[in-house]
Short mmCIF file of C-alpha atoms and ligand atoms in Angstrom, two decimals:
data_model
loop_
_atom_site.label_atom_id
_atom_site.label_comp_id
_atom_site.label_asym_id
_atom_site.label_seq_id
_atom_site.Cartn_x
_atom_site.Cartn_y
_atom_site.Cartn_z
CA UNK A 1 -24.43 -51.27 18.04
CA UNK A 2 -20.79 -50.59 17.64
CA UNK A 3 -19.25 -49.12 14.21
CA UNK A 4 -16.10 -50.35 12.33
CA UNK A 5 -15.38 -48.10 9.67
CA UNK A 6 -12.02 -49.66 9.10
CA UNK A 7 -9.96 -53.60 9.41
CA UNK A 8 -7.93 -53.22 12.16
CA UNK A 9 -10.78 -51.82 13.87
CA UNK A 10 -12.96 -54.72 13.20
CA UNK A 11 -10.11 -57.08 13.96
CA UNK A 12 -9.37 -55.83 17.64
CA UNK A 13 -12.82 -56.34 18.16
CA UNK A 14 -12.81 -59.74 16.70
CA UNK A 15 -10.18 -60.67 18.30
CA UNK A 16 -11.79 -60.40 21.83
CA UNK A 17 -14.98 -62.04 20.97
CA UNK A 18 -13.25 -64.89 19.39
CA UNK A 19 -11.62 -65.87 22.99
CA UNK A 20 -15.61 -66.24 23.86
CA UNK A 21 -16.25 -68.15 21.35
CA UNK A 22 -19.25 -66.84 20.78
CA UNK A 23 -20.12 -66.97 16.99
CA UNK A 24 -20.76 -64.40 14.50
CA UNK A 25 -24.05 -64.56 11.55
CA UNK A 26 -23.08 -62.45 8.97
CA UNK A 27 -25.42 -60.25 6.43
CA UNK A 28 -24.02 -58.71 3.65
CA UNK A 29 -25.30 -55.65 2.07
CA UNK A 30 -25.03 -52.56 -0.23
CA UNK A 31 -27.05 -49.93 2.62
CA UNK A 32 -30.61 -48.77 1.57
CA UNK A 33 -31.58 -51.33 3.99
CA UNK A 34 -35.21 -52.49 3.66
CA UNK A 35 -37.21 -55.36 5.38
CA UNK A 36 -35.59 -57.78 2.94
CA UNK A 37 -32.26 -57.25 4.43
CA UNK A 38 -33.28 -56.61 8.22
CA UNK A 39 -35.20 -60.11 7.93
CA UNK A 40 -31.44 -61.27 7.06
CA UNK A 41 -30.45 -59.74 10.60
CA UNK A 42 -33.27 -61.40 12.27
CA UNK A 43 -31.91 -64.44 10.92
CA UNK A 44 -29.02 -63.74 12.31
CA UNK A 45 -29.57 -62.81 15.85
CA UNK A 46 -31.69 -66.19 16.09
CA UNK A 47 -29.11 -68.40 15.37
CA UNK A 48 -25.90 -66.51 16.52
CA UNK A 49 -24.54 -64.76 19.50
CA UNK A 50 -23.11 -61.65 17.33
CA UNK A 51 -25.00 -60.51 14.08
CA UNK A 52 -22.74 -58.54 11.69
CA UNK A 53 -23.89 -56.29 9.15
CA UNK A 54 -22.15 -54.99 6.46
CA UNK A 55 -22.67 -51.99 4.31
CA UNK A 56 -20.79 -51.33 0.97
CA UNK A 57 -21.29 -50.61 -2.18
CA UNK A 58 -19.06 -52.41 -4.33
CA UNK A 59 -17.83 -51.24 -7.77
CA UNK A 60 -16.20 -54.15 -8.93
CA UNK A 61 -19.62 -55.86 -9.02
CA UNK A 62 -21.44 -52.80 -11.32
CA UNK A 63 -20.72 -52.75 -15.27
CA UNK A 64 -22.45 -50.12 -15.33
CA UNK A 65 -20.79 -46.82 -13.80
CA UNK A 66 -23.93 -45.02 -13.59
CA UNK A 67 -26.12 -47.50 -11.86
CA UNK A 68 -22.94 -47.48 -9.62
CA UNK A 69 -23.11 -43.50 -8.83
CA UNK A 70 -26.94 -43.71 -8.91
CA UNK A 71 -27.10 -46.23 -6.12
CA UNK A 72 -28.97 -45.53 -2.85
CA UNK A 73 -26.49 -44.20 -0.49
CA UNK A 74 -28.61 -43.36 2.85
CA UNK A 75 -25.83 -44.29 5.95
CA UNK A 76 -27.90 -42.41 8.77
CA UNK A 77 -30.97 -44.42 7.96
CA UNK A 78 -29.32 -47.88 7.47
CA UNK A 79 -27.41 -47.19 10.99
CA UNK A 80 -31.07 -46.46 12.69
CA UNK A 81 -32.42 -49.25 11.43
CA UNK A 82 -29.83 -51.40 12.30
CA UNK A 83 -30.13 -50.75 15.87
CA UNK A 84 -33.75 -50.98 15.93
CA UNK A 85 -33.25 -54.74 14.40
CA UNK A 86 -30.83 -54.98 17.49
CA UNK A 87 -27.92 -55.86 14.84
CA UNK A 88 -24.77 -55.84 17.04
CA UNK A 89 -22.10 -54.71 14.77
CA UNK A 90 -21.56 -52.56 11.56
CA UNK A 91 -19.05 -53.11 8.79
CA UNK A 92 -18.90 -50.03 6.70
CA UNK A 93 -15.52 -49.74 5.46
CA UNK A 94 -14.28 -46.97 3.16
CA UNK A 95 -13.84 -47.90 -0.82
CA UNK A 96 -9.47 -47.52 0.14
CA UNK A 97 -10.39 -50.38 2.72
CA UNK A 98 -11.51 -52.74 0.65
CA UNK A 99 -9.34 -52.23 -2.63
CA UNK A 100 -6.06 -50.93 -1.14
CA UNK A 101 -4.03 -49.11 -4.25
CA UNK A 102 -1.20 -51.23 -3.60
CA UNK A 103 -2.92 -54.18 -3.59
CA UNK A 104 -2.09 -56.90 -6.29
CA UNK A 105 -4.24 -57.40 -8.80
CA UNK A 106 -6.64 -60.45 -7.71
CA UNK A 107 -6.37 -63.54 -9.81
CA UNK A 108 -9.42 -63.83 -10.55
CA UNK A 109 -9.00 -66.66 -12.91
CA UNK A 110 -8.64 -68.96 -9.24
CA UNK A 111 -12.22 -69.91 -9.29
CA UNK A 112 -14.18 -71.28 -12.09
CA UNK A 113 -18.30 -71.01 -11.42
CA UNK A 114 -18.83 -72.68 -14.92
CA UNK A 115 -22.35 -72.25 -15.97
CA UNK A 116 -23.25 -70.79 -12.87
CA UNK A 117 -21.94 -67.50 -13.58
CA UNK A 118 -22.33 -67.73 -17.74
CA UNK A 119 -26.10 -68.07 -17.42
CA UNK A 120 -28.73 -64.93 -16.94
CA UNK A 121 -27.27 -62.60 -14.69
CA UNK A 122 -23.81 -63.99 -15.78
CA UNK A 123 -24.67 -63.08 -19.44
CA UNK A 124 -26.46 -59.68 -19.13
CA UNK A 125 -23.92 -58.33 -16.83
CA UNK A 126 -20.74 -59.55 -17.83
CA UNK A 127 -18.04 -59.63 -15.27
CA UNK A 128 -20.80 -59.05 -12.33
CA UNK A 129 -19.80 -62.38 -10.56
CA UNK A 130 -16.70 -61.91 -10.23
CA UNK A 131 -16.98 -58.84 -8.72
CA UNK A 132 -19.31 -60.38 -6.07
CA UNK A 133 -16.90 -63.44 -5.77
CA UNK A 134 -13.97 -60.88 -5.02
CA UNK A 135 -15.88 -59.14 -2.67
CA UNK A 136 -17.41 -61.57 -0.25
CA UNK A 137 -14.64 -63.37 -0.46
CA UNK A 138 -12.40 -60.41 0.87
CA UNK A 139 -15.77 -60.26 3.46
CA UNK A 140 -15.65 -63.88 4.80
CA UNK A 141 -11.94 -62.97 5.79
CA UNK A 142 -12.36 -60.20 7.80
CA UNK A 143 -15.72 -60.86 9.73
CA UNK A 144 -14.67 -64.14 9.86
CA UNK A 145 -18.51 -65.55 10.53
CA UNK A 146 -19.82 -69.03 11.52
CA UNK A 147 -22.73 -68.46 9.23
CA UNK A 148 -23.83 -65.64 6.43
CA UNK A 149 -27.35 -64.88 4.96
CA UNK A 150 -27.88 -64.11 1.83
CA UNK A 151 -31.61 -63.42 0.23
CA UNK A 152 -33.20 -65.92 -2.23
CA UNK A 153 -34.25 -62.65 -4.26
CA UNK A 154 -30.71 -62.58 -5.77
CA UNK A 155 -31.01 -66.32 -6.43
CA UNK A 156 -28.07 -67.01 -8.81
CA UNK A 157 -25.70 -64.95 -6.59
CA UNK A 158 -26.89 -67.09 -3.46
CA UNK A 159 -25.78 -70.37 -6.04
CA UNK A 160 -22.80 -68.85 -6.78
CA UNK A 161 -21.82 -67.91 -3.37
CA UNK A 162 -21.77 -71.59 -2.16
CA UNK A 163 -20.42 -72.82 -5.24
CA UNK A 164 -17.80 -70.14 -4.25
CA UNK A 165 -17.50 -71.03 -0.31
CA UNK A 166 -17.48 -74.95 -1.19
CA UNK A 167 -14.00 -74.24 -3.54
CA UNK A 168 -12.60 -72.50 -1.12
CA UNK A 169 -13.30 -74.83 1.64
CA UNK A 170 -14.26 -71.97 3.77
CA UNK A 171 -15.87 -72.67 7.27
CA UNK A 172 -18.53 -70.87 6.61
CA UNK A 173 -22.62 -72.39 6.37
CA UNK A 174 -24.46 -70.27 4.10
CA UNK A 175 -28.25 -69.89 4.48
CA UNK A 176 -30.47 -68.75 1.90
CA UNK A 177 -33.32 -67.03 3.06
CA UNK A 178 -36.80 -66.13 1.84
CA UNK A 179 -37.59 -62.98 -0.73
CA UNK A 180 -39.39 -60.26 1.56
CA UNK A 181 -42.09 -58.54 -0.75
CA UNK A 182 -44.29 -55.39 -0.79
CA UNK A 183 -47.74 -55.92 -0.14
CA UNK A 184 -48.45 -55.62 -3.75
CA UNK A 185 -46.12 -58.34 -4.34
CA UNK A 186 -43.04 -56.67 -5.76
CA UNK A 187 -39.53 -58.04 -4.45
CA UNK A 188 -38.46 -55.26 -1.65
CA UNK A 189 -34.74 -53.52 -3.21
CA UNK A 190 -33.09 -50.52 -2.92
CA UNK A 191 -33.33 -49.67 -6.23
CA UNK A 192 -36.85 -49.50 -5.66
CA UNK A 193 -36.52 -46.13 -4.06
CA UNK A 194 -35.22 -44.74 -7.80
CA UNK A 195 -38.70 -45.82 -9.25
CA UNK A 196 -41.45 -42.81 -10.24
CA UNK A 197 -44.39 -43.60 -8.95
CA UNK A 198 -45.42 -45.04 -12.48
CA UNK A 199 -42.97 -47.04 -12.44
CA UNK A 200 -43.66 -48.16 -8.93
CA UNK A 201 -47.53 -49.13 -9.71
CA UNK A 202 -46.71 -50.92 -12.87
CA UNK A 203 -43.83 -52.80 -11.37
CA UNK A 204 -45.99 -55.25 -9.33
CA UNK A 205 -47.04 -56.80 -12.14
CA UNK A 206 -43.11 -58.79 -12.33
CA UNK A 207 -44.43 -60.97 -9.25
CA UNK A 208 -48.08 -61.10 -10.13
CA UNK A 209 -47.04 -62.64 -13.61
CA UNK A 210 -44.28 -64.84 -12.37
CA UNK A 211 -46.93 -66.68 -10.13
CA UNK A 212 -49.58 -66.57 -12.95
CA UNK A 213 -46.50 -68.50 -14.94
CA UNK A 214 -46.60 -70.99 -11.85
CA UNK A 215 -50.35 -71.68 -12.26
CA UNK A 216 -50.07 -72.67 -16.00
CA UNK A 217 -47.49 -74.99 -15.22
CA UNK A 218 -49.45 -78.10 -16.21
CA UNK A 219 -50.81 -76.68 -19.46
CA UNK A 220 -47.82 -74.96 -21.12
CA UNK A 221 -44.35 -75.89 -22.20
CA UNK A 222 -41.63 -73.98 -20.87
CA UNK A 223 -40.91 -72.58 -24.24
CA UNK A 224 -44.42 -71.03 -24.02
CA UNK A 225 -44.53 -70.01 -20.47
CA UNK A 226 -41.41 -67.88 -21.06
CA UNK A 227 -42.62 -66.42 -24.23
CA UNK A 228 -46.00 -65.43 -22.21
CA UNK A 229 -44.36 -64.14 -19.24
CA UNK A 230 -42.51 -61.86 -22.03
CA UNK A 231 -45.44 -60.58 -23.62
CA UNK A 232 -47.33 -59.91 -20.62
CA UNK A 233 -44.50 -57.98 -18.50
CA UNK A 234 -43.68 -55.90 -22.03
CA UNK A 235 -47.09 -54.98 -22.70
CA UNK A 236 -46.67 -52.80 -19.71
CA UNK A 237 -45.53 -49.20 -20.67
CA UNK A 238 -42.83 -48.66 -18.28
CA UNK A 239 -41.92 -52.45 -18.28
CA UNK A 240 -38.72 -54.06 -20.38
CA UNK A 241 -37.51 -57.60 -20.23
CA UNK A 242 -33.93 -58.12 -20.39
CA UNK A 243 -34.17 -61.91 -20.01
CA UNK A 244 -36.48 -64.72 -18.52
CA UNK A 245 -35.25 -67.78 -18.32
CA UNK A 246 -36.23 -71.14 -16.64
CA UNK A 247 -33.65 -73.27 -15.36
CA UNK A 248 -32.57 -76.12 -13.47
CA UNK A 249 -32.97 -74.73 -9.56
CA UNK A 250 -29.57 -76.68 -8.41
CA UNK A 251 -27.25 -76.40 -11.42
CA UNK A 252 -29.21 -73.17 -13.27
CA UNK A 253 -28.72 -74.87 -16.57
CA UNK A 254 -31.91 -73.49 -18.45
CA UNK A 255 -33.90 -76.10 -19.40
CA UNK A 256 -36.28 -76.69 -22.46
CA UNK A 257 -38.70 -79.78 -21.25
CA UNK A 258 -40.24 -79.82 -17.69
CA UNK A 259 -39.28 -83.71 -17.18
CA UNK A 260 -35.35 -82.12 -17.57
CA UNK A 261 -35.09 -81.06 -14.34
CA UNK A 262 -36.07 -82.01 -10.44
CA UNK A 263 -36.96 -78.93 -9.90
CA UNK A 264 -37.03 -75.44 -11.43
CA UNK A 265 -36.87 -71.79 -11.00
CA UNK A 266 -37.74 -69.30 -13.57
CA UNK A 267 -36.06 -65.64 -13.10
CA UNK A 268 -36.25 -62.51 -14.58
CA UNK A 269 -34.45 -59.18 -15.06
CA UNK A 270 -36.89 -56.24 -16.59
CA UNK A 271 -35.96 -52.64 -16.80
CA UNK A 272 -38.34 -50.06 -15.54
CA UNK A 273 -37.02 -46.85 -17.04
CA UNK A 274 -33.75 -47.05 -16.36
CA UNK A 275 -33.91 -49.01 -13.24
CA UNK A 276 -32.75 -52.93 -13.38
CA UNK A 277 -35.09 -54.90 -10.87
CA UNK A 278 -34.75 -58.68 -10.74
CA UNK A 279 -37.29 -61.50 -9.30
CA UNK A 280 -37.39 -65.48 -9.43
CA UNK A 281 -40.18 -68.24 -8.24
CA UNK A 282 -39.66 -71.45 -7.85
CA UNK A 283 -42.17 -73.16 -10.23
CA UNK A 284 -41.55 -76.87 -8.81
CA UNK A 285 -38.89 -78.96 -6.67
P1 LIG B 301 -27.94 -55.98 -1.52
O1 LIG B 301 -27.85 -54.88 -0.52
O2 LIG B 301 -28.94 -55.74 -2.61
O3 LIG B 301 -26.58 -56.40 -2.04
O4 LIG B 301 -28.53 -57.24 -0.74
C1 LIG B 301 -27.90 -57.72 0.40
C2 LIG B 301 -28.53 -59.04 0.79
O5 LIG B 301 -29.92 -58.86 1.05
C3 LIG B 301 -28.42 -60.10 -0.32
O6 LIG B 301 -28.19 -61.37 0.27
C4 LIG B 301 -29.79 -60.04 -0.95
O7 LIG B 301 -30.17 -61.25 -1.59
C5 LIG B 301 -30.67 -59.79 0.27
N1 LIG B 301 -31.95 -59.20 -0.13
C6 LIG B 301 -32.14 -58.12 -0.93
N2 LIG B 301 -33.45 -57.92 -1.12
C7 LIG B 301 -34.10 -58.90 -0.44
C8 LIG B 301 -35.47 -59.23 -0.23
N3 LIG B 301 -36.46 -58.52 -0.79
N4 LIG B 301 -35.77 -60.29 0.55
C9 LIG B 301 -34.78 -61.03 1.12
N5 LIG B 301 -33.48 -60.76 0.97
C10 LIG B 301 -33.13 -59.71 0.21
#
């Protein structure tokens, strides 16, 4: 696997490969790589000559500066298991890379997600989005890829980052690809590696309830599966919902009445201790 830890590096390389036309699937990531983000590289070697992996850790994207300096940060790992997933190239540019200090501000008014970014993750982390937006953006245009993978488990940001690559008319096919779970069921993260082992046990219970919320479908309204899913994920000790909503799967409107929508996803954001873990299911399309 080769290593770019800088633009111009990447770029030379580019540059050659481009006159073989040879195309380029793109994965990016914050490091603490898991299964969930090496099935993304699987993905990618299938359907591309070149897979491209990035790793950084983007502070635009975190309101919160400690969840920022908390944040798994595990290079030699993420660069052994990117060779055993046979990933041919590694973005990992330095923070001065990315956000030059000379560098005009962005205008970040340019793009407007509408509800897309107002809604859940939109509302609970305010300014999130945008940080995302500026930074796969800035992504797109260096790797320059035919296609990028991005997990259903962040399934808003996946929304947002078509809505994002339509605007821009970039040439770019994004494909969304399936959550990878633990055998218990919870969604694999990195953040999962900053869970006590309390938290860890207790934690499964986000998936188990979201598909026990699937199976009442028929009976309940949505009003009443969300307020269940609440009370059954807070009854937990180490378990905190910050939101569940249920919402229109292609526009993310939430919606009240099940005949509202073609199809719909319900997601949710809990806090276990002071960890943030989030998790969707598609409950019909
Ligand atoms: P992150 O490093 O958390 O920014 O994630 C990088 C990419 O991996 C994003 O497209 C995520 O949606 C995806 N991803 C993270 N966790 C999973 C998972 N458990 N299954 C599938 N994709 C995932």
């Amino acid at each position: 696997m080769q290593i770019f830890y800088n633009i111009a590096a990447y770029k030379a390389w580019h540059a050659k490969l481009k006159s073989k036309h040879a195309s380029i699937g793109f994965v990016a990531t914050m490091g603490a790589l898991h299964q969930g983000h090496l099935s993304l590289i699987a993905s990618a070697n299938q359907e591309n000559e070149c897979s491209v992996c990035s790793i950084y850790v983007n502070p635009t994207q975190f309101n919160d500066s400690g969840d920022y300096e908390k944040y798994p940060r595990i290079l030699d790992d993420d660069i052994a298991a990117l060779e055993k997933q046979n990933c041919d190239v590694l973005f990992a540019p330095e923070s001065g890379e990315m956000y030059p200090a000379n560098e005009e501000e962005a205008p970040r008014s340019k793009l407007n997600l509408g509800v897309l970014a107002e809604v859940m993750e939109g509302e609970f982390r305010p300014g999130h989005f945008d940080g995302v937006v500026t930074i796969v953006e800035k992504l797109f245009r260096i790797i320059q890829p035919q296609r990028a993978y991005f997990g259903e488990k962040d399934y808003q940001q996946l929304a947002v980052i078509r809505k994002m690559n339509q605007e821009f008319g970039l040439p770019i096919e994004i494909i969304g690809c399936p959550t990878i779970r633990e055998n218990d069921g919870l969604a694999m993260s990195s953040r999962n590696l900053l869970l006590s082992s309390a938290e860890r046990t207790e934690a499964s219970a986000i998936y188990r309830l979201l598909v026990k919320s699937k199976e009442q479908l028929k009976n309940l309204e949505v009003q009443q599966i969300k307020q269940r899913l609440i009370d059954d994920i807070n009854r937990f000790e180490t378990l905190d919902v910050e939101y569940i909503e249920i919402a229109d799967a292609q526009t993310l409107k939430p919606i009240d009445s099940w005949d509202s929508a073609e199809s719909a996803v319900c997601c949710v954001a809990v806090l276990s201790g002071n960890v943030r873990l989030i998790d969707n299911i598609m409950l019909y399309n």
